[in-house]
Coordinates of C-alpha atoms and ligand atoms in Angstrom, one line a residue:
M1 CA 107.9 100.0 114.0
C2 CA 108.2 103.4 115.5
G3 CA 110.2 106.1 113.6
I4 CA 113.1 108.1 115.0
V5 CA 114.7 111.2 113.6
G6 CA 117.2 113.6 115.3
A7 CA 119.1 116.5 114.1
I8 CA 122.0 118.8 115.1
A9 CA 122.3 121.8 112.8
N10 CA 123.2 125.5 112.4
R11 CA 119.6 126.2 111.6
D12 CA 116.3 125.5 113.2
V13 CA 115.8 121.8 113.4
V14 CA 112.1 121.8 114.2
P15 CA 110.8 121.8 110.6
L16 CA 113.4 119.1 109.8
L17 CA 112.1 116.9 112.7
V18 CA 108.5 117.4 111.6
E19 CA 109.1 116.7 108.0
G20 CA 111.2 113.6 108.9
L21 CA 108.5 112.3 111.2
K22 CA 105.8 112.7 108.4
R23 CA 108.0 110.6 106.2
L24 CA 108.4 108.0 109.0
E25 CA 104.7 107.9 109.8
Y26 CA 104.4 104.6 107.9
R27 CA 106.3 103.0 110.8
G28 CA 103.7 103.9 113.4
Y29 CA 101.0 106.6 113.8
D30 CA 99.5 106.3 117.3
S31 CA 101.3 109.4 118.6
A32 CA 104.2 111.7 117.8
G33 CA 106.5 114.0 119.7
I34 CA 109.7 116.0 119.6
A35 CA 112.1 117.3 122.2
V36 CA 114.5 120.1 121.5
L37 CA 117.1 122.0 123.3
S38 CA 115.9 125.5 123.4
G39 CA 118.1 127.9 125.3
E40 CA 118.9 126.2 128.5
A41 CA 115.9 124.0 128.6
V42 CA 114.7 120.7 127.1
R43 CA 111.3 121.5 125.6
R44 CA 108.9 118.8 124.5
V45 CA 105.7 118.6 122.5
R46 CA 103.7 115.3 122.3
R47 CA 100.3 114.5 120.9
T48 CA 98.3 111.4 120.4
G49 CA 97.2 110.9 116.8
R50 CA 99.1 112.0 113.7
V51 CA 102.3 114.0 113.2
A52 CA 100.2 116.9 111.8
E53 CA 98.5 117.3 115.2
M54 CA 101.8 117.4 116.9
E55 CA 103.2 119.8 114.3
A56 CA 100.3 122.3 115.1
A57 CA 101.1 122.1 118.7
A58 CA 104.8 122.7 118.1
L59 CA 104.1 125.7 115.9
A60 CA 101.8 127.1 118.6
E61 CA 104.6 126.8 121.1
G62 CA 106.9 128.6 118.8
L63 CA 109.8 126.1 119.2
D64 CA 113.1 127.0 117.6
A65 CA 116.2 125.0 118.2
R66 CA 119.5 123.7 116.8
L67 CA 119.3 120.3 118.5
G68 CA 116.4 117.9 118.7
I69 CA 114.8 114.4 118.5
G70 CA 111.5 113.2 117.3
H71 CA 109.5 110.0 117.3
T72 CA 106.3 108.5 115.8
R73 CA 104.9 105.7 117.8
W74 CA 103.2 102.3 117.3
A75 CA 102.2 101.4 120.8
T76 CA 103.6 98.2 122.4
H77 CA 104.1 98.7 126.1
G78 CA 101.4 101.1 127.3
G79 CA 98.3 102.5 125.6
V80 CA 98.0 105.3 123.1
T81 CA 98.3 108.2 125.5
E82 CA 100.2 111.4 125.5
S83 CA 102.2 110.3 128.6
N84 CA 103.3 107.2 126.8
A85 CA 104.3 109.1 123.7
H86 CA 108.0 109.7 123.1
P87 CA 110.3 111.5 123.8
H88 CA 110.7 110.5 127.3
I89 CA 112.5 112.8 129.7
S90 CA 114.5 112.1 132.8
H91 CA 114.9 114.8 135.5
G92 CA 114.0 117.6 133.0
E93 CA 117.5 117.2 131.6
L94 CA 117.7 114.2 129.2
A95 CA 115.3 113.4 126.4
L96 CA 115.2 110.0 124.5
V97 CA 113.4 108.4 121.7
H98 CA 113.3 104.6 121.2
N99 CA 112.3 102.1 118.6
G100 CA 112.2 98.4 119.7
I101 CA 111.4 96.6 122.9
I102 CA 113.4 96.4 126.1
E103 CA 112.8 92.9 127.4
N104 CA 114.3 93.5 130.9
H105 CA 112.5 96.7 131.5
E106 CA 110.6 95.5 134.5
A107 CA 113.8 94.6 136.5
Q108 CA 115.4 97.9 135.4
R109 CA 112.3 99.8 136.5
Q110 CA 112.4 98.3 140.0
R111 CA 116.1 99.1 140.3
L112 CA 115.6 102.6 139.1
E113 CA 112.6 103.2 141.3
A114 CA 114.7 102.1 144.3
L115 CA 117.3 104.7 143.2
G116 CA 114.5 107.3 143.4
Y117 CA 113.5 107.7 139.8
E118 CA 109.9 108.4 139.2
F119 CA 108.1 107.0 136.2
T120 CA 105.3 108.9 134.4
S121 CA 104.5 106.3 131.7
Q122 CA 103.8 102.7 131.2
T123 CA 106.5 102.3 128.5
D124 CA 109.6 100.2 128.5
T125 CA 111.3 103.2 127.0
E126 CA 111.2 105.5 130.0
V127 CA 113.5 103.0 131.8
V128 CA 116.2 103.7 129.3
A129 CA 116.0 107.5 129.8
H130 CA 116.4 107.1 133.5
L131 CA 119.1 104.5 133.1
I132 CA 121.3 106.8 130.9
H133 CA 120.5 109.6 133.3
H134 CA 121.7 107.4 136.2
H135 CA 125.0 106.6 134.4
R136 CA 125.5 110.2 133.6
A137 CA 125.2 111.1 137.2
Q138 CA 128.3 108.9 137.9
G139 CA 130.3 111.3 135.8
G140 CA 131.6 111.1 132.1
S141 CA 129.9 112.1 128.9
L142 CA 126.5 111.6 127.5
L143 CA 128.0 109.1 125.1
S144 CA 129.7 107.1 127.8
A145 CA 126.5 107.1 129.9
L146 CA 124.7 105.7 126.8
Q147 CA 127.4 103.1 126.2
A148 CA 127.2 102.0 129.9
A149 CA 123.3 101.9 129.8
V150 CA 122.9 99.8 126.6
K151 CA 125.2 97.1 128.1
E152 CA 122.4 96.6 130.7
L153 CA 119.6 96.3 128.2
H154 CA 118.2 93.1 126.8
G155 CA 116.1 93.4 123.7
A156 CA 116.0 95.5 120.6
Y157 CA 116.5 99.2 120.3
A158 CA 117.4 102.2 118.2
L159 CA 117.9 105.2 120.5
A160 CA 118.6 108.9 120.0
V161 CA 119.3 111.0 123.1
I162 CA 119.9 114.6 123.9
D163 CA 120.8 116.2 127.2
K164 CA 120.8 119.9 128.2
R165 CA 124.1 119.6 129.9
D166 CA 125.6 118.6 126.5
P167 CA 124.2 121.1 124.1
T168 CA 126.6 120.3 121.3
T169 CA 125.9 116.6 121.2
L170 CA 123.3 114.1 119.9
V171 CA 124.0 110.4 120.7
A172 CA 122.5 107.3 119.3
A173 CA 122.6 103.5 119.6
R174 CA 121.4 100.6 117.6
M175 CA 120.7 96.9 118.4
G176 CA 118.1 95.0 116.4
C177 CA 116.3 98.0 114.9
P178 CA 117.5 100.1 112.0
L179 CA 119.2 103.4 112.5
L180 CA 121.4 105.4 110.2
L181 CA 123.4 108.6 110.4
G182 CA 122.9 111.4 107.8
L183 CA 125.9 113.5 107.0
G184 CA 125.3 117.1 106.0
E185 CA 127.2 120.3 105.7
G186 CA 127.4 121.8 109.1
E187 CA 124.5 119.5 110.2
N188 CA 124.1 115.9 111.0
F189 CA 121.2 113.6 111.5
V190 CA 120.1 110.3 112.9
A191 CA 117.0 108.5 111.5
S192 CA 115.3 105.1 111.2
D193 CA 115.4 105.3 107.4
V194 CA 116.8 107.7 104.8
S195 CA 113.4 109.0 103.7
A196 CA 113.3 111.0 106.9
I197 CA 116.4 113.1 106.0
V198 CA 116.6 112.9 102.2
S199 CA 115.6 116.5 101.7
A200 CA 118.7 117.5 103.7
T201 CA 121.3 114.8 102.7
R202 CA 121.8 111.6 100.9
R203 CA 125.1 110.6 102.5
V204 CA 124.4 108.0 105.1
I205 CA 126.1 105.6 107.4
F206 CA 124.2 102.5 108.4
L207 CA 125.0 101.7 112.0
E208 CA 125.9 98.1 112.7
E209 CA 124.4 96.0 115.6
G210 CA 125.8 97.2 118.9
D211 CA 127.1 100.5 117.5
T212 CA 126.8 103.8 119.3
A213 CA 127.5 107.2 117.8
E214 CA 128.1 110.8 118.8
L215 CA 127.0 113.5 116.4
T216 CA 128.1 117.1 116.5
I217 CA 127.6 120.0 114.0
D218 CA 131.0 119.2 112.6
G219 CA 131.0 115.4 112.3
V220 CA 130.0 112.0 113.5
H221 CA 132.0 109.4 115.5
V222 CA 130.9 105.7 115.6
F223 CA 131.8 103.2 118.1
D224 CA 131.4 99.4 117.9
A225 CA 129.9 97.1 120.6
D226 CA 133.1 97.2 122.6
D227 CA 133.1 101.0 122.5
A228 CA 136.1 101.2 120.2
P229 CA 136.0 103.9 117.5
V230 CA 135.2 102.4 114.0
A231 CA 135.0 103.8 110.5
R232 CA 131.7 102.7 108.8
E233 CA 131.3 103.1 105.1
V234 CA 129.5 106.2 103.8
H235 CA 126.7 105.3 101.2
V236 CA 125.0 107.7 98.9
S237 CA 121.3 106.9 98.9
D238 CA 119.4 106.8 95.6
V239 CA 116.0 107.3 97.2
S240 CA 114.3 110.0 95.2
L241 CA 112.2 112.8 96.7
A242 CA 109.5 112.1 94.0
S243 CA 109.1 108.5 95.3
L244 CA 108.3 109.9 98.7
E245 CA 105.7 112.4 97.5
L246 CA 102.2 111.9 96.5
G247 CA 102.3 113.9 93.3
P248 CA 98.9 114.0 91.6
Y249 CA 97.5 111.0 93.6
R250 CA 95.1 111.0 96.4
H251 CA 96.9 108.2 98.3
F252 CA 100.2 106.5 98.3
M253 CA 98.5 103.2 97.8
Q254 CA 96.8 104.5 94.7
K255 CA 100.2 105.9 93.5
E256 CA 101.9 102.6 94.2
I257 CA 99.2 100.5 92.4
H258 CA 99.8 102.7 89.4
E259 CA 103.5 102.6 89.6
Q260 CA 103.5 98.8 89.1
P261 CA 104.2 98.8 85.3
R262 CA 107.3 100.9 86.0
A263 CA 108.3 98.9 89.2
I264 CA 107.9 95.6 87.4
G265 CA 109.6 97.0 84.3
D266 CA 112.6 98.1 86.3
T267 CA 112.8 94.8 88.1
V268 CA 112.6 92.9 84.8
E269 CA 115.2 95.2 83.3
G270 CA 117.6 94.2 86.1
I271 CA 117.1 90.6 85.1
V272 CA 117.5 91.3 81.4
D273 CA 120.6 93.4 81.9
A274 CA 122.2 90.6 83.9
G275 CA 121.8 88.4 80.9
G276 CA 118.6 86.6 81.8
F277 CA 118.0 83.8 84.2
D278 CA 121.5 83.4 85.5
A279 CA 122.7 82.5 89.0
G280 CA 124.6 85.8 89.1
L281 CA 121.3 87.6 89.5
F282 CA 121.3 86.6 93.1
G283 CA 124.8 87.5 94.0
K284 CA 128.5 86.5 93.4
E285 CA 128.3 83.4 95.4
A286 CA 125.0 82.3 93.8
A287 CA 126.4 79.7 91.3
S288 CA 128.0 77.6 94.1
V289 CA 125.2 78.2 96.6
L290 CA 122.4 77.2 94.2
A291 CA 124.3 74.4 92.4
D292 CA 123.3 71.5 94.8
V293 CA 120.1 72.9 96.2
E294 CA 117.7 70.0 97.1
S295 CA 114.7 71.9 98.3
V296 CA 113.5 75.3 99.1
Q297 CA 112.0 76.7 102.3
I298 CA 110.4 80.2 101.9
L299 CA 109.9 82.3 105.1
A300 CA 107.9 85.5 105.2
C301 CA 105.0 87.4 106.8
G302 CA 101.9 89.2 105.5
T303 CA 101.8 89.9 101.8
S304 CA 105.3 88.7 101.4
Y305 CA 104.1 85.3 102.6
Y306 CA 101.5 85.2 99.8
A307 CA 104.3 86.0 97.3
G308 CA 106.0 82.9 98.7
L309 CA 102.9 80.8 98.4
T310 CA 102.6 81.7 94.7
A311 CA 106.4 81.0 94.2
R312 CA 105.9 77.4 95.4
Y313 CA 103.8 76.5 92.4
W314 CA 106.5 78.0 90.0
I315 CA 109.5 76.4 91.8
E316 CA 108.0 73.0 91.9
A317 CA 106.7 73.2 88.3
L318 CA 109.8 74.9 86.7
A319 CA 112.7 73.6 88.8
G320 CA 111.2 70.2 90.0
I321 CA 112.4 70.9 93.6
P322 CA 110.2 70.6 96.6
C323 CA 109.3 73.9 98.1
A324 CA 107.8 74.6 101.5
V325 CA 106.5 78.0 102.6
D326 CA 106.1 79.0 106.1
I327 CA 104.9 82.0 108.0
A328 CA 108.0 83.3 109.7
S329 CA 106.5 83.6 113.1
E330 CA 105.4 79.9 113.0
Y331 CA 108.7 78.5 111.6
R332 CA 110.8 80.2 114.2
Y333 CA 109.0 78.4 117.0
R334 CA 108.7 74.9 115.7
K335 CA 111.2 72.1 115.6
V336 CA 112.4 72.0 112.1
V337 CA 114.5 69.4 110.4
G338 CA 117.6 71.2 109.1
N339 CA 118.9 70.3 105.7
P340 CA 122.2 72.0 104.7
K341 CA 121.2 71.6 101.0
Q342 CA 118.0 73.5 101.5
L343 CA 117.8 77.0 100.1
I344 CA 116.3 79.3 102.8
V345 CA 114.5 82.2 101.0
T346 CA 113.3 85.1 103.0
I347 CA 110.9 87.6 101.4
S348 CA 110.5 91.1 103.0
Q349 CA 109.6 94.4 101.5
S350 CA 111.2 96.3 104.4
G351 CA 114.1 93.8 105.2
E352 CA 113.5 94.5 108.9
T353 CA 110.4 92.4 109.8
L354 CA 111.4 90.9 113.2
D355 CA 109.8 87.5 112.8
T356 CA 111.3 87.0 109.3
M357 CA 114.7 88.0 110.6
E358 CA 114.4 85.6 113.6
A359 CA 113.2 82.8 111.3
L360 CA 116.3 83.4 109.1
K361 CA 118.5 83.2 112.3
Y362 CA 116.8 80.1 113.4
A363 CA 117.2 78.4 110.0
K364 CA 120.9 79.2 110.1
A365 CA 121.2 77.8 113.6
Q366 CA 119.9 74.6 112.2
G367 CA 123.0 74.4 109.9
Q368 CA 121.2 75.9 106.8
D369 CA 123.6 78.5 105.4
K370 CA 122.2 78.6 101.8
T371 CA 120.3 81.8 102.4
L372 CA 118.7 84.2 99.9
S373 CA 116.8 87.4 100.7
I374 CA 114.3 89.0 98.3
C375 CA 114.0 92.5 99.5
N376 CA 113.1 96.0 98.5
V377 CA 115.3 97.9 100.8
P378 CA 119.1 97.8 100.2
E379 CA 121.3 97.7 103.3
S380 CA 118.4 96.5 105.5
A381 CA 118.9 93.8 108.1
I382 CA 117.5 90.7 106.3
P383 CA 119.6 91.0 103.1
R384 CA 122.6 91.8 105.3
A385 CA 122.2 88.6 107.1
S386 CA 121.8 86.5 103.9
R387 CA 124.5 85.2 101.6
L388 CA 122.5 85.9 98.4
V389 CA 120.3 88.8 97.7
F390 CA 117.9 89.9 95.1
L391 CA 116.8 93.5 95.3
T392 CA 113.4 94.3 93.9
R393 CA 113.2 97.7 92.2
A394 CA 109.8 98.7 93.5
G395 CA 111.1 102.0 94.9
A396 CA 110.0 103.3 98.3
E397 CA 106.6 101.8 99.2
I398 CA 104.8 104.1 101.7
G399 CA 101.2 102.8 101.8
V400 CA 100.9 100.3 104.7
A401 CA 99.2 97.9 102.4
S402 CA 101.8 96.4 100.1
T403 CA 101.2 96.5 96.4
K404 CA 104.1 97.1 94.1
A405 CA 106.4 95.4 96.5
F406 CA 104.3 92.3 96.2
T407 CA 104.3 92.1 92.3
T408 CA 108.0 92.8 92.1
Q409 CA 108.6 90.1 94.7
L410 CA 106.7 87.8 92.4
V411 CA 108.9 88.8 89.5
A412 CA 112.0 88.0 91.6
L413 CA 110.6 84.7 92.7
F414 CA 109.7 83.8 89.2
A415 CA 113.3 84.5 88.1
L416 CA 114.5 82.3 91.0
A417 CA 112.2 79.4 89.9
V418 CA 113.4 79.6 86.3
T419 CA 117.1 80.0 87.3
L420 CA 116.8 76.9 89.6
G421 CA 115.1 75.0 86.7
K422 CA 117.9 76.0 84.4
L423 CA 120.7 75.0 86.8
R424 CA 118.9 71.6 87.2
G425 CA 118.6 71.1 83.5
Q426 CA 114.8 71.2 83.6
L427 CA 114.4 73.9 81.0
D428 CA 115.8 74.0 77.4
E429 CA 117.0 77.3 75.9
A430 CA 113.8 77.7 73.9
R431 CA 111.6 77.5 77.0
E432 CA 113.9 79.8 78.9
G433 CA 113.7 82.3 76.0
E434 CA 109.8 82.1 76.1
L435 CA 109.8 82.7 79.8
L436 CA 112.1 85.8 79.5
E437 CA 109.9 87.1 76.7
A438 CA 106.8 86.6 78.9
L439 CA 108.5 88.7 81.7
R440 CA 109.3 91.5 79.2
H441 CA 105.6 91.7 78.2
L442 CA 104.5 91.8 81.8
P443 CA 104.6 95.6 82.4
G444 CA 102.3 96.0 79.4
S445 CA 99.8 93.4 80.7
V446 CA 99.9 95.0 84.1
Q447 CA 99.1 98.3 82.4
H448 CA 96.1 96.8 80.7
A449 CA 94.9 95.5 83.9
L450 CA 95.2 99.0 85.5
N451 CA 93.1 100.3 82.7
L452 CA 90.2 98.3 84.2
E453 CA 90.0 100.7 87.1
P454 CA 86.7 102.3 86.2
Q455 CA 85.0 98.8 86.1
V456 CA 86.5 97.7 89.3
A457 CA 85.6 101.0 91.0
A458 CA 82.0 100.4 90.0
W459 CA 82.0 97.1 91.8
A460 CA 83.4 98.7 94.9
S461 CA 80.0 100.3 95.6
S462 CA 78.5 96.9 95.9
F463 CA 81.2 95.9 98.5
A464 CA 81.3 99.0 100.6
P465 CA 78.1 98.3 102.6
R466 CA 79.0 94.6 103.2
Q467 CA 80.3 93.1 106.4
H468 CA 82.0 90.0 104.8
A469 CA 83.5 88.9 101.5
L470 CA 85.0 85.7 100.3
F471 CA 87.8 85.4 97.8
L472 CA 88.3 82.2 95.8
G473 CA 91.1 81.0 93.5
R474 CA 92.9 77.8 92.4
G475 CA 96.5 77.0 91.8
T476 CA 98.7 80.1 91.5
H477 CA 95.6 82.2 91.9
Y478 CA 94.8 80.8 95.3
P479 CA 97.4 83.1 96.9
I480 CA 96.1 85.9 94.9
A481 CA 92.7 85.2 96.5
L482 CA 94.4 85.3 99.9
E483 CA 96.1 88.6 99.0
G484 CA 92.8 90.1 97.8
A485 CA 91.1 89.2 101.0
L486 CA 94.0 90.6 103.1
K487 CA 94.0 93.9 101.1
L488 CA 90.2 94.3 101.6
K489 CA 90.3 93.6 105.3
E490 CA 93.3 95.7 106.1
I491 CA 92.2 98.9 104.4
S492 CA 88.4 98.7 104.3
Y493 CA 87.9 96.7 107.6
I494 CA 85.4 94.4 105.8
H495 CA 86.0 90.8 107.1
A496 CA 87.3 88.9 104.1
E497 CA 88.7 85.4 103.7
G498 CA 90.6 83.8 100.9
Y499 CA 90.0 80.2 100.2
P500 CA 91.2 77.6 97.6
A501 CA 88.0 77.3 95.5
G502 CA 88.1 73.5 95.9
E503 CA 87.7 73.9 99.7
L504 CA 84.4 75.8 99.3
K505 CA 82.3 72.8 100.1
H506 CA 84.4 72.0 103.2
G507 CA 83.2 75.0 105.2
P508 CA 82.9 78.4 103.7
L509 CA 79.9 77.5 101.5
A510 CA 77.9 77.5 104.8
L511 CA 78.5 81.3 104.9
V512 CA 77.2 82.0 101.4
D513 CA 74.0 83.9 101.1
T514 CA 72.8 87.0 99.3
Q515 CA 74.8 89.2 101.6
M516 CA 78.1 87.5 100.9
P517 CA 79.8 88.8 97.8
V518 CA 82.2 86.1 96.4
V519 CA 85.2 87.2 94.4
V520 CA 86.6 84.5 92.1
I521 CA 89.9 84.7 90.2
A522 CA 89.3 82.6 87.2
P523 CA 91.8 83.1 84.4
N524 CA 91.9 80.6 81.6
D525 CA 94.2 77.9 83.0
A526 CA 93.9 74.2 83.5
L527 CA 91.7 74.7 86.5
L528 CA 89.1 76.9 84.8
E529 CA 86.4 74.2 84.5
K530 CA 86.7 73.3 88.1
V531 CA 86.4 77.0 89.1
K532 CA 83.3 77.2 87.0
S533 CA 81.7 74.3 89.0
N534 CA 82.6 76.2 92.2
I535 CA 80.9 79.3 90.8
Q536 CA 77.7 77.2 90.2
E537 CA 77.8 76.0 93.8
V538 CA 77.8 79.6 95.0
R539 CA 75.0 80.7 92.6
A540 CA 72.8 77.9 93.7
R541 CA 72.9 79.3 97.2
G542 CA 72.0 82.8 96.0
G543 CA 75.6 84.2 96.4
E544 CA 76.6 87.1 94.2
M545 CA 79.8 86.4 92.2
F546 CA 82.4 88.9 91.1
V547 CA 84.7 87.2 88.7
F548 CA 88.1 88.4 87.4
A549 CA 88.7 86.4 84.3
D550 CA 91.0 87.0 81.3
A551 CA 90.5 87.4 77.6
D552 CA 90.5 83.6 77.0
S553 CA 88.2 82.5 79.9
S554 CA 84.9 81.5 78.5
F555 CA 82.6 83.3 80.9
S556 CA 79.5 85.4 80.3
E557 CA 77.7 87.7 82.7
S558 CA 74.4 86.4 84.0
E559 CA 72.1 87.0 86.8
G560 CA 74.2 87.4 89.9
V561 CA 77.5 86.8 88.1
H562 CA 79.5 89.9 87.3
V563 CA 82.7 89.5 85.1
I564 CA 85.7 91.8 84.6
R565 CA 88.2 90.5 82.0
T566 CA 91.8 91.4 81.8
P567 CA 92.6 91.9 78.1
R568 CA 95.4 89.3 77.8
H569 CA 95.9 85.8 79.0
V570 CA 99.5 85.8 80.2
G571 CA 99.9 82.1 81.1
I572 CA 102.3 81.4 83.9
L573 CA 102.6 85.0 85.0
S574 CA 98.8 85.4 85.3
P575 CA 98.9 85.7 89.1
I576 CA 100.9 88.9 88.9
V577 CA 98.4 90.5 86.5
H578 CA 95.4 89.3 88.6
A579 CA 97.0 90.9 91.7
I580 CA 96.2 94.3 90.1
P581 CA 92.3 94.2 90.1
V582 CA 92.1 92.8 93.6
Q583 CA 94.3 95.7 94.8
M584 CA 92.1 98.2 93.1
L585 CA 89.0 96.5 94.5
A586 CA 90.2 97.0 98.0
Y587 CA 91.4 100.5 97.3
H588 CA 88.0 101.7 95.9
T589 CA 86.1 99.9 98.5
A590 CA 88.1 101.6 101.2
L591 CA 87.6 104.9 99.5
A592 CA 83.9 104.3 99.4
R593 CA 83.9 103.6 103.2
G594 CA 86.0 106.6 103.9
T595 CA 88.8 104.8 105.8
D596 CA 92.4 106.0 106.1
V597 CA 93.7 104.0 103.1
D598 CA 97.4 104.6 103.7
K599 CA 97.4 104.3 107.5
P600 CA 94.8 101.7 108.4
R601 CA 93.9 101.5 112.1
N602 CA 96.2 99.5 114.3
L603 CA 98.6 98.5 111.6
A604 CA 102.1 99.7 110.6
K605 CA 104.1 99.0 107.5
S606 CA 107.2 97.8 109.2
V607 CA 106.7 95.3 112.0
T608 CA 109.9 95.1 114.1
V609 CA 108.2 93.6 117.1
E610 CA 106.8 90.1 117.6
Ligands
LIG1 C1 103.2 94.4 107.6 C2 102.7 95.2 106.4 C3 102.5 94.3 105.2 C4 103.7 93.4 105.0 C5 104.1 92.7 106.2 C6 105.5 92.0 105.9 O1 102.2 93.7 108.1 O2 101.6 96.0 106.7 O3 102.2 95.1 104.1 O4 103.4 92.5 103.9 O5 104.3 93.6 107.3 O6 106.4 93.0 105.8 P1 107.8 92.8 105.0 O7 108.4 94.2 105.0 O8 108.6 91.8 105.7 O9 107.4 92.4 103.6

């Protein structure tokens, strides 16, 4: 969380910093700030709230500079106040922005206070500004002061620093949080992700753990954790500007919901182009890594965890392998029984969720080195730490509530289940062909589900005034009920819970009354009759039902039972299609309640802290 951008250029960097911060706002949006070197002075503008508010203040101040840094914050240490907003300044000379958490900040603070440094914030970050300043006072360059300072820090950081005594240099450091350098013509950049700088350059260098870097107008120099100069590969990013812009849509979430036929289609195309369900889909080493897998352990957080829960049904049914799914923050802190023949699958849209990364490291430390990452961001930390990788082709996802990343993760996980099944001789060629054909038809079925939007939007008006909602599903649709509840709560702030429909009688039925809408995901599968019984249990208590069914489910509307039907029954891929209406229900309910759909309160898209 927190987004960083910095620039050194032959032109005014203020608009570049502001644009970059707007694109990084998904990482945190409590407060924003920039610091620039203007003439002889470091000038800073900070505001609580959104980047737009800070931008207005920067315009009013008439800032114009060739060197500067910016930050958008998701508060960890210290509340959401202007004095806690970044950049932090030491002695009016050095300005710094930080993403991450400095674990030994208290000890460093005491030490620096004893040296006469005065603190004006409650953040862990201000310590780093003073610490670099302290080292700078011992002589040497800004870079060497940064290199000395980071060796005294414990924790995670991405840092960008400017100093008025060094008007031709921007320095940066990375440990545990993403940071890249952007290479332009007569201008260079540092940023948390490429979206922040893509309108200026696509040529990027991903810093490695422990790297520091020095940027001037003419070039960049990277140093490894031992301060030795290193050459890091230059990548050309394929992130498109269109994927970062709203276009005709009102919200990124709405845009991303509607992009799903394309995102799923692109992900399926990758599978088809690779020749179908083949180990090679997951990387060069995959055939040997997957050959003797005995079990699968999935690790993830949030929506990605629900993708994992869905995959368990597929992996056990199609591959006949036991599969466990854990929330990453739980797994990493419990004693696990390591099995070197277990495949560890991490799922992460961003590839940088701290708990997922730490769970992966923990799994490896238990001697489990068969690791696969399903991720949407190439070159991010989690795939880089995994032996096998499947990159979903969702494109940039900006809305905090995940949508297209989720459905493309499900496609990837389905491909994994079939591939494992094939490797284990569980599936004959005909069945494999049927499953590939089902995937090919998926974008069309998702489009049909999207066409239900007016009907779903009409339901949203019934949800908007409610305080609570219950989502029920069975089998592969139980995780979709969980995801529906999560979507609703995170963007509309209505308390919602997802339950396996069979658990209704074991607790949640006590909550059901006329004020509790109950959403049921009830496609025509082997569990339909059981779901119908659950619906009767709710109706008998006066609960109002909102049922998502499909073409083949034999349901009819009745008093208190509303039904929306997806036009096709898509068999085993049905949970992917049923994700669409629950996303739309959350979106339209949030619209009706007037919440900030893309930036729900207190949340951030990329969670790089515990
Ligand atoms: C945050 C986001 C969610 C996401 C979760 C896991 O909570 O708001 O949308 O599902 O993190 O993120 P990841 O990038 O690891 O999938």
